[in-house]
mmCIF file with all atom_site columns, C-alpha atoms in Angstrom:
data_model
loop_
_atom_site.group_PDB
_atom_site.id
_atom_site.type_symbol
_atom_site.label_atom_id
_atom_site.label_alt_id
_atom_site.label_comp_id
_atom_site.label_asym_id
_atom_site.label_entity_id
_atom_site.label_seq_id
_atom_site.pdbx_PDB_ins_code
_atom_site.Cartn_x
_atom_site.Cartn_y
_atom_site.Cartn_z
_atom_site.occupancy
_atom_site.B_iso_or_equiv
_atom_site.pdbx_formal_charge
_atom_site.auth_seq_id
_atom_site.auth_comp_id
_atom_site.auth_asym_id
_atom_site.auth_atom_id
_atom_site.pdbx_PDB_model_num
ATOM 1   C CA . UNK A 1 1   ? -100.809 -92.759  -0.101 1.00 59.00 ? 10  UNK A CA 1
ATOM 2   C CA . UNK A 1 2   ? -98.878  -94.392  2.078  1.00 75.00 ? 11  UNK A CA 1
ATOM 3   C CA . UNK A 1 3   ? -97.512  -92.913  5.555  1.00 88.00 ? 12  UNK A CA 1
ATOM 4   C CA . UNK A 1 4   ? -94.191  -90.840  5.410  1.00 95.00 ? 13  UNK A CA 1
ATOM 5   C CA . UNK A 1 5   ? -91.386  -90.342  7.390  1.00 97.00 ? 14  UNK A CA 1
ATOM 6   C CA . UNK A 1 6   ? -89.442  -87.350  6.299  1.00 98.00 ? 15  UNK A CA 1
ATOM 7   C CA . UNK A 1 7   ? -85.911  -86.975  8.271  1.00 98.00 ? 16  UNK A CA 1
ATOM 8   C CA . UNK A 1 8   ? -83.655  -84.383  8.487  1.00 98.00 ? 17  UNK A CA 1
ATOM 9   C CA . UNK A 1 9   ? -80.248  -84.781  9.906  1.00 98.00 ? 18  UNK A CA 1
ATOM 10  C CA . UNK A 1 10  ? -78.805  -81.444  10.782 1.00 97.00 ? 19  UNK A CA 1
ATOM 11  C CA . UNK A 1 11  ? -80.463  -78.104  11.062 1.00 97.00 ? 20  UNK A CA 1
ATOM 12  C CA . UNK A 1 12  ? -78.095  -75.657  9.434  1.00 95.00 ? 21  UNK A CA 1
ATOM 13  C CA . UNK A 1 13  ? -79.047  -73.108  6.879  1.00 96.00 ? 22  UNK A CA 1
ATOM 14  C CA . UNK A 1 14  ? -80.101  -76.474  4.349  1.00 97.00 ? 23  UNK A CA 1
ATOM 15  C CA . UNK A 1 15  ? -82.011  -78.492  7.298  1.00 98.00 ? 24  UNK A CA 1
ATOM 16  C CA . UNK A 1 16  ? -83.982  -75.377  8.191  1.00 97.00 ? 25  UNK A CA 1
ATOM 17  C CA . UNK A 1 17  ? -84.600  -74.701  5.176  1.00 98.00 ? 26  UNK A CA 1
ATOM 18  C CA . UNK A 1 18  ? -85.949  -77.993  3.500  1.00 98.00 ? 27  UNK A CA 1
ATOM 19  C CA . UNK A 1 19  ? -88.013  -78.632  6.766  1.00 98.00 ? 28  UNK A CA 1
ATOM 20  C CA . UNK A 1 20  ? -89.789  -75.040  6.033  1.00 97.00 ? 29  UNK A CA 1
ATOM 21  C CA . UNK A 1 21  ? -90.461  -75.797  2.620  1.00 98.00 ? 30  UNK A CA 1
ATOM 22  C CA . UNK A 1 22  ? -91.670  -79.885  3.092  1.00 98.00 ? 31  UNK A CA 1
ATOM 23  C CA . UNK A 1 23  ? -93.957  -78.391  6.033  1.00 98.00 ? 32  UNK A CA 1
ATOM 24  C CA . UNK A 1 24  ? -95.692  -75.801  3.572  1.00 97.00 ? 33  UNK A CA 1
ATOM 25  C CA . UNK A 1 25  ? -95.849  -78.506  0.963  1.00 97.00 ? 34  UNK A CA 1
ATOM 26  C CA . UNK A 1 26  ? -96.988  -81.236  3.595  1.00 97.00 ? 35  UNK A CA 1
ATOM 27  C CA . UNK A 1 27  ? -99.333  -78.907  5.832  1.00 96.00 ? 36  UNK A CA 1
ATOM 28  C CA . UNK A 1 28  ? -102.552 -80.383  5.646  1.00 95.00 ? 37  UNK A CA 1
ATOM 29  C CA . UNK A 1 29  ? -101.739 -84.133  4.647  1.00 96.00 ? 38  UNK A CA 1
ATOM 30  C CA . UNK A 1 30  ? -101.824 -86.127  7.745  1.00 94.00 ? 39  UNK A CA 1
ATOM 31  C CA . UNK A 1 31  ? -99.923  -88.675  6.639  1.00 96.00 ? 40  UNK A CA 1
ATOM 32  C CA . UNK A 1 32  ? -96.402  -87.393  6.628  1.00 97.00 ? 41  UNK A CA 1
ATOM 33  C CA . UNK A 1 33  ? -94.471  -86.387  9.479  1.00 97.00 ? 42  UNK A CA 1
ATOM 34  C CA . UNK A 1 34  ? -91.495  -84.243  8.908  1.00 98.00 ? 43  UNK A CA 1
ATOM 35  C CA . UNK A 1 35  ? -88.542  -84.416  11.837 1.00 98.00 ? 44  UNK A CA 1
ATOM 36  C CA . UNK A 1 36  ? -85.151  -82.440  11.646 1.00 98.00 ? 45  UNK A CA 1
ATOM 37  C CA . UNK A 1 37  ? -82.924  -83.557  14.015 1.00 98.00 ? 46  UNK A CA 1
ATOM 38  C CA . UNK A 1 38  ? -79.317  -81.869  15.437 1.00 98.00 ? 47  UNK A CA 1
ATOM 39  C CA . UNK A 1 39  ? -77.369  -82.043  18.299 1.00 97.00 ? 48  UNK A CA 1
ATOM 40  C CA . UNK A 1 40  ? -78.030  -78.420  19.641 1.00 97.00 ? 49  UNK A CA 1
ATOM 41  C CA . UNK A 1 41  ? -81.720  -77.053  19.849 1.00 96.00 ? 50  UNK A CA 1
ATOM 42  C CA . UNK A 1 42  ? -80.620  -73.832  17.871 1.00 93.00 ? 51  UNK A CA 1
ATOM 43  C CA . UNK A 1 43  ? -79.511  -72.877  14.574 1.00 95.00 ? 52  UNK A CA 1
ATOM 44  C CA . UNK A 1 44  ? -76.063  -70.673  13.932 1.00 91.00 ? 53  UNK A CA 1
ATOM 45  C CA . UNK A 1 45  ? -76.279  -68.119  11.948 1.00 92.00 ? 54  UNK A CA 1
ATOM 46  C CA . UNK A 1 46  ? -73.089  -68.902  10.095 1.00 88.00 ? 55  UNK A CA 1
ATOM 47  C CA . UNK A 1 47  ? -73.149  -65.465  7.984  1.00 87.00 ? 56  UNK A CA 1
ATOM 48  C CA . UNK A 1 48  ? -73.190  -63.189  11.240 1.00 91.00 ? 57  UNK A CA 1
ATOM 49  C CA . UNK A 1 49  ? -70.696  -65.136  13.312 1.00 90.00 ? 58  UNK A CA 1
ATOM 50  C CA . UNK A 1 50  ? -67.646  -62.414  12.365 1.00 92.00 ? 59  UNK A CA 1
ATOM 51  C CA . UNK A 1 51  ? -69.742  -60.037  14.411 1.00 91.00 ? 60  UNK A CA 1
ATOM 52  C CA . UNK A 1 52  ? -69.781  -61.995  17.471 1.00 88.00 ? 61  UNK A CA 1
ATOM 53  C CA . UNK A 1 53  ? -65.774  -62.544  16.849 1.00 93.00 ? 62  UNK A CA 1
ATOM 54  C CA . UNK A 1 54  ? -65.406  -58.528  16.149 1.00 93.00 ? 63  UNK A CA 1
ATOM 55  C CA . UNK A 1 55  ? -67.433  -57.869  19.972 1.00 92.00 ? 64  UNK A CA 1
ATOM 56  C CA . UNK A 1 56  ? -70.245  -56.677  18.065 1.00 91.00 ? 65  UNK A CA 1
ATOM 57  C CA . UNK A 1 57  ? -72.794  -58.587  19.138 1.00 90.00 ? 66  UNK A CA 1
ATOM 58  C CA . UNK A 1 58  ? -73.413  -61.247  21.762 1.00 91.00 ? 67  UNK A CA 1
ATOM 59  C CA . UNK A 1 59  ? -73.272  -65.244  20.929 1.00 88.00 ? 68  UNK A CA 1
ATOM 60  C CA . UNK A 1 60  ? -77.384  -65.394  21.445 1.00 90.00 ? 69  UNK A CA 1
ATOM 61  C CA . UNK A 1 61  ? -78.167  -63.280  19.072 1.00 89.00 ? 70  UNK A CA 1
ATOM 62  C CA . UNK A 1 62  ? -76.193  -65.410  16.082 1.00 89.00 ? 71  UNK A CA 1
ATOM 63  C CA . UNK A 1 63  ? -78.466  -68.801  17.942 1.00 94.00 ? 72  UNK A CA 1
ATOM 64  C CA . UNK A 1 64  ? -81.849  -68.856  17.046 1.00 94.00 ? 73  UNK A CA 1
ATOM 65  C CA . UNK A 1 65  ? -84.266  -71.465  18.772 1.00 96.00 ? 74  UNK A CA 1
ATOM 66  C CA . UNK A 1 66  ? -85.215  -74.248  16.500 1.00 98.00 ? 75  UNK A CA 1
ATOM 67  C CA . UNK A 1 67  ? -88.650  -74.902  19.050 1.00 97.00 ? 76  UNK A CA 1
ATOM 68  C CA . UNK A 1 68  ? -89.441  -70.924  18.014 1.00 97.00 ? 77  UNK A CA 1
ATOM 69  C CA . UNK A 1 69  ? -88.672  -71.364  14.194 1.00 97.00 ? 78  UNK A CA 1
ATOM 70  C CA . UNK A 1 70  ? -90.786  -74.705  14.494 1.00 98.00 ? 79  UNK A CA 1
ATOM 71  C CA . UNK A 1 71  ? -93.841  -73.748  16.209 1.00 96.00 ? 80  UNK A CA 1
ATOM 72  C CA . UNK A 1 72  ? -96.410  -73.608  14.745 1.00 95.00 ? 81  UNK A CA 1
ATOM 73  C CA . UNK A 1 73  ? -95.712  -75.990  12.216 1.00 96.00 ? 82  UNK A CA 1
ATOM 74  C CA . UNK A 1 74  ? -95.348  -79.939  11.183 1.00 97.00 ? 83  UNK A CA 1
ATOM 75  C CA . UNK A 1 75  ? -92.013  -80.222  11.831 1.00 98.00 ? 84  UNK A CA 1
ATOM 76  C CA . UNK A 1 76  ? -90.851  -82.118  14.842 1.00 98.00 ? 85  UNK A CA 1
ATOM 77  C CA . UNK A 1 77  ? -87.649  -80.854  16.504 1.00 98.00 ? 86  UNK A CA 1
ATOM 78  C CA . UNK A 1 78  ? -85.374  -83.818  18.104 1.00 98.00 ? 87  UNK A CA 1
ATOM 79  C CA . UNK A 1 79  ? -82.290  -82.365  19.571 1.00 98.00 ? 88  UNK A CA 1
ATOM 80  C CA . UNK A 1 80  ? -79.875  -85.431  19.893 1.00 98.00 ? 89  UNK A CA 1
ATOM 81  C CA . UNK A 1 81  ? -76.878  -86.891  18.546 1.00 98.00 ? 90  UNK A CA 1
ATOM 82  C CA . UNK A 1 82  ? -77.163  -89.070  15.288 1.00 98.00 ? 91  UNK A CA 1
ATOM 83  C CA . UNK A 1 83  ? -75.113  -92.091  15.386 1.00 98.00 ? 92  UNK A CA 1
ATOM 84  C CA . UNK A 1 84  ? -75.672  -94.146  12.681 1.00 98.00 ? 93  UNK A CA 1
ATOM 85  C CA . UNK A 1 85  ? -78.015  -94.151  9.282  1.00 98.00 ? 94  UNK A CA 1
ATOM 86  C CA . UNK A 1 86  ? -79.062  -97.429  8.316  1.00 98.00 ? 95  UNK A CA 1
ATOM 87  C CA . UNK A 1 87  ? -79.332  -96.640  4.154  1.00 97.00 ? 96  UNK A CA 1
ATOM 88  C CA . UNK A 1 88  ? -80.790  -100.661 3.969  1.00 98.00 ? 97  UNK A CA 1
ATOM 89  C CA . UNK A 1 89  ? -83.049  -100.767 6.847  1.00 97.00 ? 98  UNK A CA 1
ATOM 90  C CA . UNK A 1 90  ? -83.821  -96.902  6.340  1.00 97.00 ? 99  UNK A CA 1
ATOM 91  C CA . UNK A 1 91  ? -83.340  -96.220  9.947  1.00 98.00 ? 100 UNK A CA 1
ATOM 92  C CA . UNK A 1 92  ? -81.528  -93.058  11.507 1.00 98.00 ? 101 UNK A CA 1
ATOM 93  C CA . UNK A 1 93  ? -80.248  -93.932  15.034 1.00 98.00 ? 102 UNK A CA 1
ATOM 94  C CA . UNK A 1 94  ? -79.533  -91.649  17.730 1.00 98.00 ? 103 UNK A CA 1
ATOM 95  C CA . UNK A 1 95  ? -77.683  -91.578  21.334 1.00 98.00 ? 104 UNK A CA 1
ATOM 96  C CA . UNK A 1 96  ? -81.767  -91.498  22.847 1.00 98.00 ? 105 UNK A CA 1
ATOM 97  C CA . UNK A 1 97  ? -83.810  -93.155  20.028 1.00 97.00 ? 106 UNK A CA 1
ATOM 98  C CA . UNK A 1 98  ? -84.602  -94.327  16.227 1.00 98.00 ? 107 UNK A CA 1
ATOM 99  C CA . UNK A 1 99  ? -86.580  -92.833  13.363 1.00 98.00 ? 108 UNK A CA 1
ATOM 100 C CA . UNK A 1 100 ? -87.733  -94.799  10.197 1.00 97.00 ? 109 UNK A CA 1
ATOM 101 C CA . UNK A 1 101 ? -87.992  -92.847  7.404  1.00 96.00 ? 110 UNK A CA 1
#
């Protein structure tokens, strides 16, 4: 098999999600890298936000760190902003690099 570039763009609840599942599926085979990349180096949790807006809870705890959900596996976490996906070239550029996939 061929080397493989997997890239996510965005790590909201589907992002986070297919990068967890591709790194189980992809643990042990060396020859695919798996990269998820957003422009903040946390992920929202969209469903809880009404209790930061009700006082209820502070901001952090609605933010959790995409390093921490990432650690120990595959999945490499860029945090940058994506400018352009070349669907021909299969390129995804951002402000501070690029990533074939």
């Amino acid at each position: 098999m061929a080397a493989k570039n997997i890239v996510i763009l965005g790590a909201g609840y589907a992002g986070v999600h297919a990068a967890k599942k591709l790194a189980k599926k992809y643990k042990k085979n060396n020859d695919v890298t798996i990269t998820i990349i957003d422009k903040n180096p946390y992920h929202t949790l969209m469903t809880e936000l009404h209790e930061v807006a009700g006082g209820r809870v502070p901001e952090e705890s609605v933010k959790l760190d995409l390093h921490k959900i990432f650690h120990r596996t595959k999945v490499n976490v860029v945090v940058d902003y994506i400018e352009n996906v070349d669907l021909e070239k299969q390129v995804v550029k951002t402000t501070h690099g690029t990533y074939a996939y």
